[in-house]
Amino acid sequence: MKKETTIRDIKSLTLVELSEQFRDQNLPAFRAKQVYQWLYRGAVSFEEMSDLPKNLRVTLAEKYYISVANIEKKLVSDYDNTVKYLFSFPDGQCVESVVMHYHHGVSICISTQVGCKMGCTFCATGKSGFSRHLTASEMIAQIQAAQQDLDLRISNVVLMGMGEPLDNYENVLRFLELVSSETGLHIGMRHISLSTCGVVNRIYDLAKHKFQLTLSVSLHAPNDLIRSRIMPINHKWGVDQLLAACRHYADATGRRISFEYAMMDGVNDSDACAVELAARLRGTLSHVNLIPVNDVTGAGYRKSSPVRVERFCKTLEKYGVTATVRRTLGADINASCGQLRRRQKEEVANVERSKFK
Ligand code: SAH
Ligand code: SF4
C-alpha cells in the first residue's frame, strides 16, 4: 500500500489540535507546547528547536512543514516610514503586505488570497484574477516576517490586502483564532479589522461568533445602479441586502460598522450621492471612511478633488452620519494593497524616490 505522504501545515493548527495529533501519532504530547512556542516565536525550521530531542526534530520535519513568507521586495516610504512588502511562498505565489506606523502602534495590512475573484473595476487585485486561497499559517507568516524584519511588535492587523477574506472564510476564521489566541500571536480582536466587498451570507455567519473585531464594508456607492457598475458582487447581493446584513452584524456584536467609500470623480461623489448614502445609513451603527480613489486599473477613475471630498463629508455629517477623510500613508510607494503585484514594472520607476532594498 502507498505510504501516507501528505505533509501537514503545522502553523495552521491550534495548540489543542497539535497536542491531539501528537497523542494520535504516539509523539510526546507535552512537547507540543514547546514546539508551539517555537513556532510563535518565529522559528522557520524544526532544526532550530534546540531544546527538543534530535530524533523528534527529524520526525517532525518528516510529518510537518512550517509556513514562511519570504521577502521578495521591500519598499520604504520616505514620507512616513510605511513599509510595503512583496512576500513569496514556496510555490512561487506572491502577496503584498503593508506596515504602517501610527501613534497608537504599528499596524499591518495583510493579504488573504493570491488575487481575488470579485473583479471590482477600480481594484488592481481584482483586475489580475484569482490564483489561490492563503492558508491561516500563510496569513500568520506575513505578520511574523514583518515583525522579524523590522524588529518590532505589531499591535494591529487589518485584513485589507489582496483578496476577499470572506471568500476564504474557513481559513480566515482559523487565522482569527490563531492571531488572537494567547498561545498564538496574542493580538486582541479589538485590534483586528476585516474588510469585505459584501459577501452577505458570510457576514451573517461571522456575526454568530460575536467577535469584537471591526468589520469594514467596501460600499463605494449609495445605490445599486452605481454599485453594480463598479462591483460585480452587487449583482448577487444588492445594497439593501448588504445593509440589512450590516445592521444585523452591528446588532449581534454591538460593534460599529466601518463603511469604505472610494471617491471617484463624477461616478459616486455628487451631493445627491451623499444625501442618498446618508439616508440609507442613518440609524445604523456606522462610520464612513472617505478615500480618494487610486487610479490603478487604467479604467479611467480619477480621484475626486479635495474640495469635493470635504463637501461630501460635510453633507454626510449634516444628515447625521459620521465620516472622516482617510489620510493616505505611503503615497510614494503606492502603499494601497493590491497594487504592487500588478504594477511591478511601473513601481520600479516610482521607487526612485524611495529606498529600495
Ligand atoms: N476584498 C476586500 C479587502 C481587500 S480590498 C474588500 O474589498 O473590502 C481593500 C480595500 O481597498 C477595499 O475597501 C477596496 O474597495 C479598496 N480599494 C481597492 N482598490 C482601490 C483603489 N483603486 N482606490 C481606493 N481604494 C481601493
Ligand atoms: Fe477583491 Fe476587494 Fe479588490 Fe474587490 S476591492 S477585487 S473584493 S480585493
Coordinates of C-alpha atoms and ligand atoms in Angstrom, one line a residue:
M1 CA 0.0 0.0 0.0
K2 CA 1.1 3.5 -0.7
K3 CA 2.6 5.3 2.3
E4 CA 0.8 8.4 3.6
T5 CA 2.9 11.2 2.2
T6 CA 0.8 14.3 3.0
I7 CA 2.9 16.6 5.0
R8 CA 0.9 18.8 7.3
D9 CA 0.8 22.6 7.8
I10 CA 1.8 22.8 11.5
K11 CA 1.3 26.5 12.0
S12 CA -2.3 26.4 10.9
L13 CA -3.1 24.2 13.9
T14 CA -4.3 25.4 17.4
L15 CA -2.3 24.2 20.3
V16 CA -5.1 21.8 21.3
E17 CA -5.1 20.3 17.8
L18 CA -1.4 19.9 17.8
S19 CA -1.4 18.2 21.2
E20 CA -4.1 15.8 19.9
Q21 CA -2.1 15.0 16.8
F22 CA 1.0 14.3 18.9
R23 CA -1.0 11.9 21.0
D24 CA -2.5 10.2 18.0
Q25 CA 1.0 9.7 16.5
N26 CA 2.5 8.5 19.7
L27 CA 4.7 11.6 20.0
P28 CA 5.3 13.0 23.5
A29 CA 2.2 15.3 23.9
F30 CA 4.0 17.5 26.5
R31 CA 6.3 18.6 23.7
A32 CA 3.5 20.1 21.7
K33 CA 3.5 23.2 23.8
Q34 CA 7.3 23.6 23.4
V35 CA 7.0 23.2 19.6
Y36 CA 4.1 25.7 19.5
Q37 CA 6.1 28.3 21.5
W38 CA 8.9 27.9 19.0
L39 CA 6.5 28.4 16.1
Y40 CA 5.1 31.6 17.6
R41 CA 8.5 32.9 18.4
G42 CA 9.1 32.8 14.7
A43 CA 11.0 29.5 14.2
V44 CA 11.3 28.7 10.5
S45 CA 12.7 25.2 10.9
F46 CA 12.4 22.3 13.3
E47 CA 16.2 22.1 13.3
E48 CA 16.5 25.3 15.3
M49 CA 14.2 24.0 18.1
S50 CA 17.3 23.3 20.2
D51 CA 15.6 22.0 23.4
L52 CA 13.8 19.2 21.5
P53 CA 15.5 15.8 21.2
K54 CA 17.2 15.4 17.8
N55 CA 15.1 12.4 16.8
L56 CA 11.8 14.3 17.5
R57 CA 13.0 17.2 15.3
V58 CA 13.7 14.8 12.5
T59 CA 10.3 13.1 12.9
L60 CA 8.5 16.4 12.9
A61 CA 10.3 17.6 9.8
E62 CA 9.0 14.4 8.0
K63 CA 5.4 14.9 9.1
Y64 CA 5.0 18.7 9.1
Y65 CA 6.1 21.9 7.3
I66 CA 6.4 25.4 8.7
S67 CA 4.9 28.2 6.5
V68 CA 7.2 31.1 5.9
A69 CA 6.8 34.3 3.9
N70 CA 10.0 35.3 2.1
I71 CA 10.7 38.9 1.3
E72 CA 10.8 39.3 -2.4
K73 CA 10.7 43.1 -2.4
K74 CA 10.6 45.8 0.2
L75 CA 9.8 49.5 -0.3
V76 CA 10.1 52.1 2.5
S77 CA 8.3 55.4 2.2
D78 CA 10.5 58.4 2.6
Y79 CA 7.4 60.4 3.9
D80 CA 6.2 58.3 6.8
N81 CA 8.1 55.0 7.2
T82 CA 5.3 53.0 5.7
V83 CA 6.8 49.7 4.5
K84 CA 5.5 47.7 1.7
Y85 CA 6.5 44.0 1.2
L86 CA 6.0 41.6 -1.6
F87 CA 6.2 38.2 0.1
S88 CA 6.6 34.9 -1.8
F89 CA 5.6 31.4 -0.7
P90 CA 7.5 28.2 -1.6
D91 CA 5.2 27.6 -4.6
G92 CA 6.3 30.9 -6.1
Q93 CA 3.0 32.7 -5.4
C94 CA 3.4 36.3 -4.2
V95 CA 1.2 38.6 -2.0
E96 CA 1.6 42.1 -0.6
S97 CA 1.5 43.4 3.0
V98 CA 1.9 47.0 4.2
V99 CA 3.2 48.1 7.7
M100 CA 2.0 51.5 8.9
H101 CA 3.2 53.4 11.9
Y102 CA 0.5 55.3 13.9
H103 CA 0.9 57.0 17.2
H104 CA -1.2 54.2 18.8
G105 CA 1.1 51.4 17.5
V106 CA 2.2 49.5 14.4
S107 CA -0.4 48.2 12.0
I108 CA -0.1 45.6 9.3
C109 CA -2.4 45.2 6.3
I110 CA -2.2 41.5 5.2
S111 CA -3.4 39.6 2.2
T112 CA -5.9 36.7 2.5
Q113 CA -5.8 35.3 -1.1
V114 CA -3.4 35.4 -4.1
G115 CA -5.5 37.6 -6.3
C116 CA -9.3 37.9 -6.0
K117 CA -12.4 36.6 -7.8
M118 CA -14.6 39.6 -7.2
G119 CA -13.5 41.8 -10.1
C120 CA -14.1 45.3 -8.7
T121 CA -13.4 47.5 -11.7
F122 CA -11.2 50.0 -9.7
C123 CA -9.1 47.4 -8.0
A124 CA -5.6 46.2 -9.1
T125 CA -6.1 42.9 -7.4
G126 CA -9.5 42.4 -8.9
K127 CA -8.1 43.0 -12.4
S128 CA -5.3 40.4 -12.1
G129 CA -7.7 37.5 -11.3
F130 CA -7.6 34.7 -8.7
S131 CA -4.8 32.2 -8.1
R132 CA -5.5 30.6 -4.8
H133 CA -6.5 31.0 -1.2
L134 CA -4.0 31.5 1.5
T135 CA -3.8 29.2 4.5
A136 CA -4.2 30.5 8.0
S137 CA -0.4 30.0 8.6
E138 CA 0.4 32.0 5.5
M139 CA -1.5 34.9 6.9
I140 CA 0.3 34.5 10.2
A141 CA 3.6 34.2 8.4
Q142 CA 3.2 37.7 6.8
I143 CA 2.9 39.2 10.3
Q144 CA 5.9 37.2 11.6
A145 CA 8.1 38.1 8.7
A146 CA 7.4 41.8 9.0
Q147 CA 7.9 41.7 12.8
Q148 CA 11.2 39.9 12.4
D149 CA 12.4 42.1 9.6
L150 CA 11.6 45.4 11.3
D151 CA 12.4 44.1 14.8
L152 CA 9.2 45.4 16.4
R153 CA 5.9 44.1 17.7
I154 CA 2.8 44.6 15.5
S155 CA -0.2 45.7 17.5
N156 CA -2.9 45.9 14.9
V157 CA -3.9 43.7 11.9
V158 CA -6.1 44.7 9.1
L159 CA -7.3 42.1 6.5
M160 CA -7.4 44.6 3.7
G161 CA -4.7 43.4 1.4
M162 CA -5.1 41.2 -1.6
G163 CA -8.1 39.0 -1.7
E164 CA -11.6 38.9 -0.3
P165 CA -11.4 37.5 3.3
L166 CA -15.0 36.2 3.4
D167 CA -14.4 34.2 0.2
N168 CA -11.7 32.3 2.1
Y169 CA -13.9 32.0 5.2
E170 CA -12.7 28.8 6.9
N171 CA -9.0 29.8 6.7
V172 CA -9.7 33.4 7.8
L173 CA -11.7 32.1 10.8
R174 CA -8.8 29.8 11.7
F175 CA -6.4 32.8 11.3
L176 CA -8.5 34.9 13.6
E177 CA -8.4 32.2 16.3
L178 CA -4.6 31.9 15.9
V179 CA -3.8 35.6 15.8
S180 CA -5.9 36.4 18.9
S181 CA -5.1 33.4 21.0
E182 CA -2.8 33.7 24.0
T183 CA -0.8 30.8 22.7
G184 CA -0.7 32.4 19.2
L185 CA 0.2 35.9 18.3
H186 CA -2.0 37.3 21.1
I187 CA -3.3 40.3 19.3
G188 CA -6.7 41.1 20.7
M189 CA -9.8 41.1 18.4
R190 CA -10.3 44.8 19.1
H191 CA -7.0 45.3 17.3
I192 CA -8.2 43.5 14.2
S193 CA -10.2 44.8 11.2
L194 CA -11.7 42.7 8.4
S195 CA -12.7 44.3 5.2
T196 CA -15.2 42.8 2.8
C197 CA -16.8 43.8 -0.5
G198 CA -20.0 42.4 0.9
V199 CA -20.3 38.6 0.9
V200 CA -23.6 38.7 2.6
N201 CA -24.1 35.1 3.7
R202 CA -20.7 35.2 5.4
I203 CA -21.5 38.4 7.2
Y204 CA -24.3 36.6 8.9
D205 CA -22.0 33.6 9.6
L206 CA -19.4 35.9 11.1
A207 CA -22.0 37.7 13.2
K208 CA -22.7 34.4 15.1
H209 CA -19.1 34.5 16.5
K210 CA -19.7 37.9 18.1
F211 CA -16.0 38.7 17.6
Q212 CA -15.1 42.2 18.8
L213 CA -13.2 42.9 15.6
T214 CA -14.0 45.8 13.3
L215 CA -15.9 44.9 10.2
S216 CA -15.2 47.2 7.3
V217 CA -17.6 47.1 4.4
S218 CA -16.4 48.4 1.0
L219 CA -19.6 50.1 0.0
H220 CA -18.4 52.7 -2.5
A221 CA -21.9 53.7 -3.8
P222 CA -25.2 54.6 -2.3
N223 CA -27.4 52.6 -4.7
D224 CA -27.5 49.5 -7.0
L225 CA -27.2 51.5 -10.2
I226 CA -23.7 52.8 -9.4
R227 CA -22.6 49.9 -7.2
S228 CA -23.4 47.2 -9.8
R229 CA -21.3 49.1 -12.4
I230 CA -18.2 49.1 -10.3
M231 CA -18.6 46.0 -8.1
P232 CA -19.9 42.8 -9.7
I233 CA -20.8 41.2 -6.3
N234 CA -23.6 43.7 -6.2
H235 CA -25.5 41.7 -8.8
K236 CA -25.6 38.9 -6.3
W237 CA -26.4 40.9 -3.2
G238 CA -27.7 44.4 -3.7
V239 CA -27.2 47.4 -1.4
D240 CA -30.4 46.7 0.6
Q241 CA -29.4 43.2 1.3
L242 CA -25.9 44.2 2.2
L243 CA -27.1 47.0 4.6
A244 CA -29.6 44.6 6.2
A245 CA -26.7 42.2 6.9
C246 CA -24.6 45.1 8.3
R247 CA -27.4 46.1 10.6
H248 CA -27.7 42.5 11.8
Y249 CA -24.0 42.4 12.3
A250 CA -23.9 45.6 14.4
D251 CA -26.9 44.4 16.5
A252 CA -25.4 41.0 17.1
T253 CA -21.9 42.2 18.0
G254 CA -22.5 45.7 19.3
R255 CA -19.8 46.9 17.0
R256 CA -19.9 49.9 14.7
I257 CA -19.6 49.0 11.0
S258 CA -16.9 50.9 9.1
F259 CA -18.0 51.7 5.6
E260 CA -15.3 52.3 3.0
Y261 CA -16.1 54.8 0.2
A262 CA -13.6 55.4 -2.5
M263 CA -14.3 58.8 -4.0
M264 CA -14.4 58.6 -7.8
D265 CA -14.7 61.9 -9.7
G266 CA -18.1 62.0 -11.5
V267 CA -19.0 58.4 -10.5
N268 CA -20.1 58.4 -6.9
D269 CA -19.2 61.8 -5.4
S270 CA -22.1 64.1 -6.1
D271 CA -24.1 65.9 -3.4
A272 CA -27.1 63.7 -4.4
C273 CA -25.0 60.6 -3.7
A274 CA -24.0 61.9 -0.2
V275 CA -27.7 62.6 0.6
E276 CA -28.8 59.2 -0.6
L277 CA -26.0 57.5 1.3
A278 CA -26.8 59.4 4.5
A279 CA -30.5 58.4 4.2
R280 CA -29.6 54.7 3.8
L281 CA -27.1 54.6 6.6
R282 CA -29.0 56.7 9.2
G283 CA -29.8 54.7 12.2
T284 CA -27.1 52.1 11.5
L285 CA -24.2 51.9 14.0
S286 CA -21.7 53.1 11.4
H287 CA -18.9 55.3 10.3
V288 CA -17.9 56.2 6.8
N289 CA -14.3 56.4 5.6
L290 CA -13.8 58.5 2.5
I291 CA -10.7 57.6 0.4
P292 CA -9.8 59.4 -2.8
V293 CA -9.7 56.5 -5.3
N294 CA -6.3 55.5 -6.7
D295 CA -6.4 55.1 -10.4
V296 CA -4.6 51.8 -10.8
T297 CA -6.6 49.8 -13.2
G298 CA -6.5 52.1 -16.3
A299 CA -10.3 52.2 -16.1
G300 CA -10.1 55.9 -16.0
Y301 CA -11.3 56.6 -12.5
R302 CA -10.0 59.9 -11.2
K303 CA -9.7 61.0 -7.6
S304 CA -12.4 63.4 -6.5
S305 CA -11.0 66.8 -5.7
P306 CA -10.2 67.6 -2.1
V307 CA -12.9 70.2 -2.1
R308 CA -15.5 67.6 -3.3
V309 CA -14.4 65.1 -0.7
E310 CA -14.7 67.7 2.1
R311 CA -18.1 68.7 0.8
F312 CA -19.3 65.0 0.6
C313 CA -18.0 64.5 4.2
K314 CA -19.9 67.6 5.5
T315 CA -23.1 66.6 3.7
L316 CA -23.0 63.1 5.4
E317 CA -22.5 64.7 8.8
K318 CA -25.2 67.3 8.2
Y319 CA -27.6 64.3 7.6
G320 CA -26.4 62.6 10.8
V321 CA -23.8 60.1 9.5
T322 CA -20.3 60.3 11.0
A323 CA -17.5 60.3 8.4
T324 CA -13.8 61.0 8.1
V325 CA -11.5 61.5 5.2
R326 CA -8.8 58.9 5.4
R327 CA -5.3 60.1 5.3
T328 CA -3.2 58.0 2.9
L329 CA 0.1 56.6 4.1
G330 CA 3.0 55.7 1.9
A331 CA 1.8 57.7 -1.0
D332 CA 5.2 57.5 -2.7
I333 CA 5.3 53.7 -2.7
N334 CA 1.7 53.0 -3.9
A335 CA 1.0 51.5 -0.5
S336 CA -2.6 50.7 -1.1
C337 CA -2.8 46.9 -1.0
G338 CA -3.2 45.0 -4.2
Q339 CA -1.3 47.4 -6.4
L340 CA 2.3 46.1 -6.2
R341 CA 2.0 42.8 -7.9
R342 CA 0.1 44.1 -10.9
R343 CA 2.1 47.3 -11.2
Q344 CA 5.5 45.9 -10.5
K345 CA 7.1 47.4 -13.6
E346 CA 5.7 50.9 -13.1
E347 CA 6.6 50.7 -9.4
V348 CA 10.3 50.3 -10.1
A349 CA 10.2 53.7 -11.6
N350 CA 8.4 55.1 -8.5
V351 CA 10.9 53.7 -6.2
E352 CA 13.5 56.2 -7.3
R353 CA 12.1 58.4 -4.5
S354 CA 12.1 55.6 -2.0
K355 CA 14.7 53.4 -0.6
F356 CA 14.7 50.1 -2.5
K357 CA 16.1 47.1 -0.7
Ligands
SAH1 N1 -11.6 42.4 -0.6 C1 -11.8 43.2 0.5 C2 -10.5 43.6 1.1 C3 -9.4 44.0 0.2 S1 -9.5 45.4 -0.7 C4 -12.6 44.4 0.2 O1 -12.9 44.7 -1.0 O2 -13.1 45.1 1.1 C5 -9.2 46.7 0.5 C6 -9.9 48.0 0.3 O3 -9.2 48.7 -0.8 C7 -11.3 47.9 -0.1 O4 -12.1 48.8 0.6 C8 -11.3 48.2 -1.6 O5 -12.6 48.6 -2.0 C9 -10.2 49.3 -1.6 N2 -9.7 49.6 -2.9 C10 -9.4 48.7 -3.9 N3 -8.9 49.4 -5.0 C11 -8.9 50.7 -4.6 C12 -8.5 51.8 -5.3 N4 -8.0 51.8 -6.6 N5 -8.6 53.0 -4.7 C13 -9.1 53.1 -3.4 N6 -9.5 52.0 -2.7 C14 -9.4 50.8 -3.3
SF4_2 FE1 -11.3 41.8 -4.5 FE2 -11.6 43.7 -2.6 FE3 -10.3 44.2 -4.9 FE4 -12.9 43.9 -4.9 S1 -11.7 45.5 -3.9 S2 -11.5 43.0 -6.4 S3 -13.2 42.4 -3.4 S4 -9.6 42.8 -3.3

